[in-house]
JSON list of C-alpha atoms in Angstrom, two decimals:
[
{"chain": "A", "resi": 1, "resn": "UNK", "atom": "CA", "xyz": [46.75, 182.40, 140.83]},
{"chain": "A", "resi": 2, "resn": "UNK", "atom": "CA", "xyz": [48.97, 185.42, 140.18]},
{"chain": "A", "resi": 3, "resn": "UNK", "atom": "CA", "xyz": [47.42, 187.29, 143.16]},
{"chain": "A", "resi": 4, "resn": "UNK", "atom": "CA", "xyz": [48.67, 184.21, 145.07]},
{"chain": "A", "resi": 5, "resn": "UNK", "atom": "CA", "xyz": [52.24, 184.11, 143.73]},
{"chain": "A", "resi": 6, "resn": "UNK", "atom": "CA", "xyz": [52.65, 187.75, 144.77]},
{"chain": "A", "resi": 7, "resn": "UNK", "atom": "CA", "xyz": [51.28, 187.62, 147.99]},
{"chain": "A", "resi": 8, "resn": "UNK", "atom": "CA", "xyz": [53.78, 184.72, 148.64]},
{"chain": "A", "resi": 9, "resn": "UNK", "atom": "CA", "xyz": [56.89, 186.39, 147.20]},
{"chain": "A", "resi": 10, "resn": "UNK", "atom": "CA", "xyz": [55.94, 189.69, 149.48]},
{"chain": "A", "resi": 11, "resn": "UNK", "atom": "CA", "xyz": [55.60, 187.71, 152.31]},
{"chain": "A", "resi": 12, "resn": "UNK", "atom": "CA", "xyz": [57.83, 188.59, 155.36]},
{"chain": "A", "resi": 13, "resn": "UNK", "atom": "CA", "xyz": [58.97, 185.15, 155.50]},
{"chain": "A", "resi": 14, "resn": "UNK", "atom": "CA", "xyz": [60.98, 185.69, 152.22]},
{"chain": "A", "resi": 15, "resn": "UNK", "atom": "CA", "xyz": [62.07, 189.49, 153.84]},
{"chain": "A", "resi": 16, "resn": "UNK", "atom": "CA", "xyz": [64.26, 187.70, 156.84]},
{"chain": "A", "resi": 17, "resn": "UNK", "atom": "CA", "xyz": [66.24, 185.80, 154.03]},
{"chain": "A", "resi": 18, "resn": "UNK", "atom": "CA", "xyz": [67.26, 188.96, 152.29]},
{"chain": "A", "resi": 19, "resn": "UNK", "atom": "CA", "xyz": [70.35, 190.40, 154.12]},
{"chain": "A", "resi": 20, "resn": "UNK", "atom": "CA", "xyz": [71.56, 186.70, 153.64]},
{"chain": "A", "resi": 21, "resn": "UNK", "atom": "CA", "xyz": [71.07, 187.08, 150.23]},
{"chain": "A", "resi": 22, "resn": "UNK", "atom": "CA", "xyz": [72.89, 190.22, 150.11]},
{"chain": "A", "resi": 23, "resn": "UNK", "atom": "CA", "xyz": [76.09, 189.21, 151.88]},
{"chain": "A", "resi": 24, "resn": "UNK", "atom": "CA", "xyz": [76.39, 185.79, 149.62]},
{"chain": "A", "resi": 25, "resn": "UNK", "atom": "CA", "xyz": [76.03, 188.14, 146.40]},
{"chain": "A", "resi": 26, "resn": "UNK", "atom": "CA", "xyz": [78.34, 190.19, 147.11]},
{"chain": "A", "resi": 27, "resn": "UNK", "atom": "CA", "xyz": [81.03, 188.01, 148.71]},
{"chain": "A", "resi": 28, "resn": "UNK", "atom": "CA", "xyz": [80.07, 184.82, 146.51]},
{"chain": "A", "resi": 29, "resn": "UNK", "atom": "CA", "xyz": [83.56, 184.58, 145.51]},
{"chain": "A", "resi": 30, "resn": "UNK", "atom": "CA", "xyz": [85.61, 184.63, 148.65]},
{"chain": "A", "resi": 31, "resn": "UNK", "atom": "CA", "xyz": [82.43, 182.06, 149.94]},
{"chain": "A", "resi": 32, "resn": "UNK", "atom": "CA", "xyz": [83.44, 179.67, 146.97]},
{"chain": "A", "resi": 33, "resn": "UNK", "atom": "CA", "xyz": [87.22, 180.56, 147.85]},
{"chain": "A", "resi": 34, "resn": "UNK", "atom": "CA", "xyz": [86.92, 179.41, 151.13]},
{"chain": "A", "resi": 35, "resn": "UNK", "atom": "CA", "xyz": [85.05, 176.53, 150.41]},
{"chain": "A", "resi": 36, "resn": "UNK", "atom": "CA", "xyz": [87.31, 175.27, 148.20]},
{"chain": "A", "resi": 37, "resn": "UNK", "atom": "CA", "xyz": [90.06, 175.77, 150.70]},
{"chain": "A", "resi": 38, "resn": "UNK", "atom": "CA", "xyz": [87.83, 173.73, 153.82]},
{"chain": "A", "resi": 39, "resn": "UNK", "atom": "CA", "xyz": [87.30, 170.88, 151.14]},
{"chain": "A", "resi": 40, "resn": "UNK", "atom": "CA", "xyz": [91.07, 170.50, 150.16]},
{"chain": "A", "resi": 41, "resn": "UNK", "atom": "CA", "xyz": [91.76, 170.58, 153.66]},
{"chain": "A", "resi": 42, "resn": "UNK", "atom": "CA", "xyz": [89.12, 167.76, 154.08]},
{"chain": "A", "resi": 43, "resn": "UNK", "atom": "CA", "xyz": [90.00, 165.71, 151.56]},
{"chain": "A", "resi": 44, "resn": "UNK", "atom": "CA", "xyz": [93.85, 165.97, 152.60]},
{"chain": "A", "resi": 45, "resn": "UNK", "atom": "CA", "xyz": [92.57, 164.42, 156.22]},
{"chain": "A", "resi": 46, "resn": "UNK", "atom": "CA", "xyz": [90.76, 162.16, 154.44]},
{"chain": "A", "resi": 47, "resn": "UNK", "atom": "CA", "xyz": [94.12, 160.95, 152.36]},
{"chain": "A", "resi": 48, "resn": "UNK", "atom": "CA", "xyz": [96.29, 161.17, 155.58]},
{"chain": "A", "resi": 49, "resn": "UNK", "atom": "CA", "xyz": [93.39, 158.91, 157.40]},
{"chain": "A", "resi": 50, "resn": "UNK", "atom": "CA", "xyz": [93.40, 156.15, 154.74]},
{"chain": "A", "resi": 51, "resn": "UNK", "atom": "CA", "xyz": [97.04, 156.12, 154.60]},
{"chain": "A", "resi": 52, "resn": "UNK", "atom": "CA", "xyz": [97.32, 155.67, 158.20]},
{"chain": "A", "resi": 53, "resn": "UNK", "atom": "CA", "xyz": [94.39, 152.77, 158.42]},
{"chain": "A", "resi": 54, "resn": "UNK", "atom": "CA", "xyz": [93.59, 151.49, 154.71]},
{"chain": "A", "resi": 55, "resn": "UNK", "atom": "CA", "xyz": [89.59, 151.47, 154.99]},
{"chain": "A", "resi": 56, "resn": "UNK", "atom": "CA", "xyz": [87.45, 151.38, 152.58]},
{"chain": "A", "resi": 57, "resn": "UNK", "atom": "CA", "xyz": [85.38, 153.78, 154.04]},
{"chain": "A", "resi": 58, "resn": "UNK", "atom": "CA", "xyz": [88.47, 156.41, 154.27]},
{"chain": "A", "resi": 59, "resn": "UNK", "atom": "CA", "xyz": [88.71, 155.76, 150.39]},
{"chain": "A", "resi": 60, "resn": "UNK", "atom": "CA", "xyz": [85.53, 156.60, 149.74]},
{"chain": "A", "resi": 61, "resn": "UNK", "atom": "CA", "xyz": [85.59, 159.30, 152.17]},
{"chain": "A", "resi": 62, "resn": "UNK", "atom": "CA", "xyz": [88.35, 160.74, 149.67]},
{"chain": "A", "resi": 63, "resn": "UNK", "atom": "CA", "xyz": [86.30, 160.15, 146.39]},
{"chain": "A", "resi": 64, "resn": "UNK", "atom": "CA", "xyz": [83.56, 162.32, 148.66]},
{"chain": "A", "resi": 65, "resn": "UNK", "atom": "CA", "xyz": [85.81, 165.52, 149.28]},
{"chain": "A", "resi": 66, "resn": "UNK", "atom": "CA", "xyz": [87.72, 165.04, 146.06]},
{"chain": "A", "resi": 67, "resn": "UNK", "atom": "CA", "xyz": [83.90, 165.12, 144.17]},
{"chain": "A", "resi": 68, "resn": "UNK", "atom": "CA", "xyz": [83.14, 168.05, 145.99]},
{"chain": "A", "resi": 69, "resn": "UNK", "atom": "CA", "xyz": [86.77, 170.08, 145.97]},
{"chain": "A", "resi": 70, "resn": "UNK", "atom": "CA", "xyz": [86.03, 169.62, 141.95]},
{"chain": "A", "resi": 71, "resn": "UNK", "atom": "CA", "xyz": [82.48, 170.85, 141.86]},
{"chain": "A", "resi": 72, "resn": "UNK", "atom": "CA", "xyz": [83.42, 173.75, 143.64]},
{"chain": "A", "resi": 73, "resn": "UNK", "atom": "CA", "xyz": [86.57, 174.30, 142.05]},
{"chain": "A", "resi": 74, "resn": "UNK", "atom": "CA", "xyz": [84.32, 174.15, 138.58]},
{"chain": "A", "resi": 75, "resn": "UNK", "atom": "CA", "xyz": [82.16, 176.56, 140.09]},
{"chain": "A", "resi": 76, "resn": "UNK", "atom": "CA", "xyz": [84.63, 179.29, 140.58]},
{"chain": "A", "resi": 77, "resn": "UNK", "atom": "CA", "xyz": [85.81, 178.76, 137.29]},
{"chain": "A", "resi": 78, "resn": "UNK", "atom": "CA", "xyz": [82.43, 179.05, 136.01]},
{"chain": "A", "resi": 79, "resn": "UNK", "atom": "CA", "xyz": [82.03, 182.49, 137.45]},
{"chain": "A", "resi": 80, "resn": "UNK", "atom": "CA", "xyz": [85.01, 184.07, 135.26]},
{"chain": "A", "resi": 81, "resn": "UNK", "atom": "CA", "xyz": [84.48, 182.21, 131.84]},
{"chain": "A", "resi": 82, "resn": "UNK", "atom": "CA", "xyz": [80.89, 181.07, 131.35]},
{"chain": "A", "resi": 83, "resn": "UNK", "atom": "CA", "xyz": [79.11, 182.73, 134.15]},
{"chain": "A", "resi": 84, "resn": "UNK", "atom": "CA", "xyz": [76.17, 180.10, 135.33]},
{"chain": "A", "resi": 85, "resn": "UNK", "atom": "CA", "xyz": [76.33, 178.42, 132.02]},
{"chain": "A", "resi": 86, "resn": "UNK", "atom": "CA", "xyz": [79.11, 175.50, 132.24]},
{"chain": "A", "resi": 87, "resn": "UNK", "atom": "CA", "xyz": [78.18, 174.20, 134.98]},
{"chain": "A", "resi": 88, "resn": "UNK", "atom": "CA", "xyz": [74.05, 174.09, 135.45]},
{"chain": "A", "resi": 89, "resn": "UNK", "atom": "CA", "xyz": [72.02, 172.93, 138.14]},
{"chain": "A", "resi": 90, "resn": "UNK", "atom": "CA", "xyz": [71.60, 169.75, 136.40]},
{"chain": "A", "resi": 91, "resn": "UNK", "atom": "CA", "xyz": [75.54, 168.61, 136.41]},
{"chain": "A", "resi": 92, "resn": "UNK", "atom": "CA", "xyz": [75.42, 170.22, 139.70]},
{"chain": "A", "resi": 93, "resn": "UNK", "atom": "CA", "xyz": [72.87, 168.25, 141.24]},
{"chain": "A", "resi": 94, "resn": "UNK", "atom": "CA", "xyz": [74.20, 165.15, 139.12]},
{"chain": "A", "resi": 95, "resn": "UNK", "atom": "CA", "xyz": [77.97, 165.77, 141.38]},
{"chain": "A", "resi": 96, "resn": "UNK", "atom": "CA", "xyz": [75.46, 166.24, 144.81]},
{"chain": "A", "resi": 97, "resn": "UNK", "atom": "CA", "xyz": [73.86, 162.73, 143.82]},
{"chain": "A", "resi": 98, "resn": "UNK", "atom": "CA", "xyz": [76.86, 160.85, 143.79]},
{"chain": "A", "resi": 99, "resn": "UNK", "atom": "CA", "xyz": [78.39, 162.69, 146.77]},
{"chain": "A", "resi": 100, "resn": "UNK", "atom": "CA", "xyz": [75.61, 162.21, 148.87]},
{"chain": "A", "resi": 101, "resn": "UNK", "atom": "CA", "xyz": [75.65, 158.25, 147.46]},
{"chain": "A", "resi": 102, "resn": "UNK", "atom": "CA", "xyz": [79.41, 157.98, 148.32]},
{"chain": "A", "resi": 103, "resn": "UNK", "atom": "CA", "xyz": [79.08, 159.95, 151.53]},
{"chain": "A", "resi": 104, "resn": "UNK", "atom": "CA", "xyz": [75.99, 156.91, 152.38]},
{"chain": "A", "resi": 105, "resn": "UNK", "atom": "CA", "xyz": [78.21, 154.06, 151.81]},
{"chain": "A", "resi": 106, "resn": "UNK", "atom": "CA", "xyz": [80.98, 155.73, 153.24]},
{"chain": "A", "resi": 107, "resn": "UNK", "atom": "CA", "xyz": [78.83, 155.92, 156.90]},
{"chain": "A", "resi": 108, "resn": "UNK", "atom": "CA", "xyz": [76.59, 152.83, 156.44]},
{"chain": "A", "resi": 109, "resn": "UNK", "atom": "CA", "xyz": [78.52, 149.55, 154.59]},
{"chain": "A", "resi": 110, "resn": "UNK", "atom": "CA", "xyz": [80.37, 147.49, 156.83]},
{"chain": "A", "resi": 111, "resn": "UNK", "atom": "CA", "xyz": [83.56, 146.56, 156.59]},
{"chain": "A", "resi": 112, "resn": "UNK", "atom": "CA", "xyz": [85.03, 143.07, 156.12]}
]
């Protein structure tokens, strides 16, 4: 079992990943920086949408960027005071969840 594990994590599968791996680490937070910036933007077209036709869908399209302009804006934070510890992959995957769930309803319930 061990002679398994280390055959797969030499594998040169994982080796194509790793100067991937190395740009994210080192620019992780100008990645999160813009991020946050594209999802503000988003959810500001979002806003100006709804205002301009008043669907549901818009609303929850805003409730979808706003969700993830805060995750990602709780990351960052997370990096300077509690590095990986605020904000775990549990809460994190708990924000995806409902994202994803509002994103769904967002595409897929019709409007009366």
């Amino acid at each position: 079992m061990i002679g398994t594990v280390l055959l797969v994590s030499e594998s040169p599968v994982w080796d194509v990943l790793r100067p991937l791996i190395q740009f994210s680490t080192e620019y992780s937070f100008y990645i999160k920086l813009i991020v946050i910036i594209l999802s503000l933007i988003l959810l500001a077209v979002a806003a100006k949408a709804y205002l301009m036709h008043k669907s549901n869908r818009f609303l929850l399209l805003i409730g979808v960027f706003g969700l993830f302009s805060i995750k990602w804006i709780i990351k960052l934070i997370d990096v300077f005071y509690s590095p990986g510890y605020f904000f775990s992959d549990p809460v994190e995957t708990v924000f995806d969840l409902v994202t994803f769930a509002m994103l769904f309803l967002a595409l897929f319930k019709k409007e009366k």
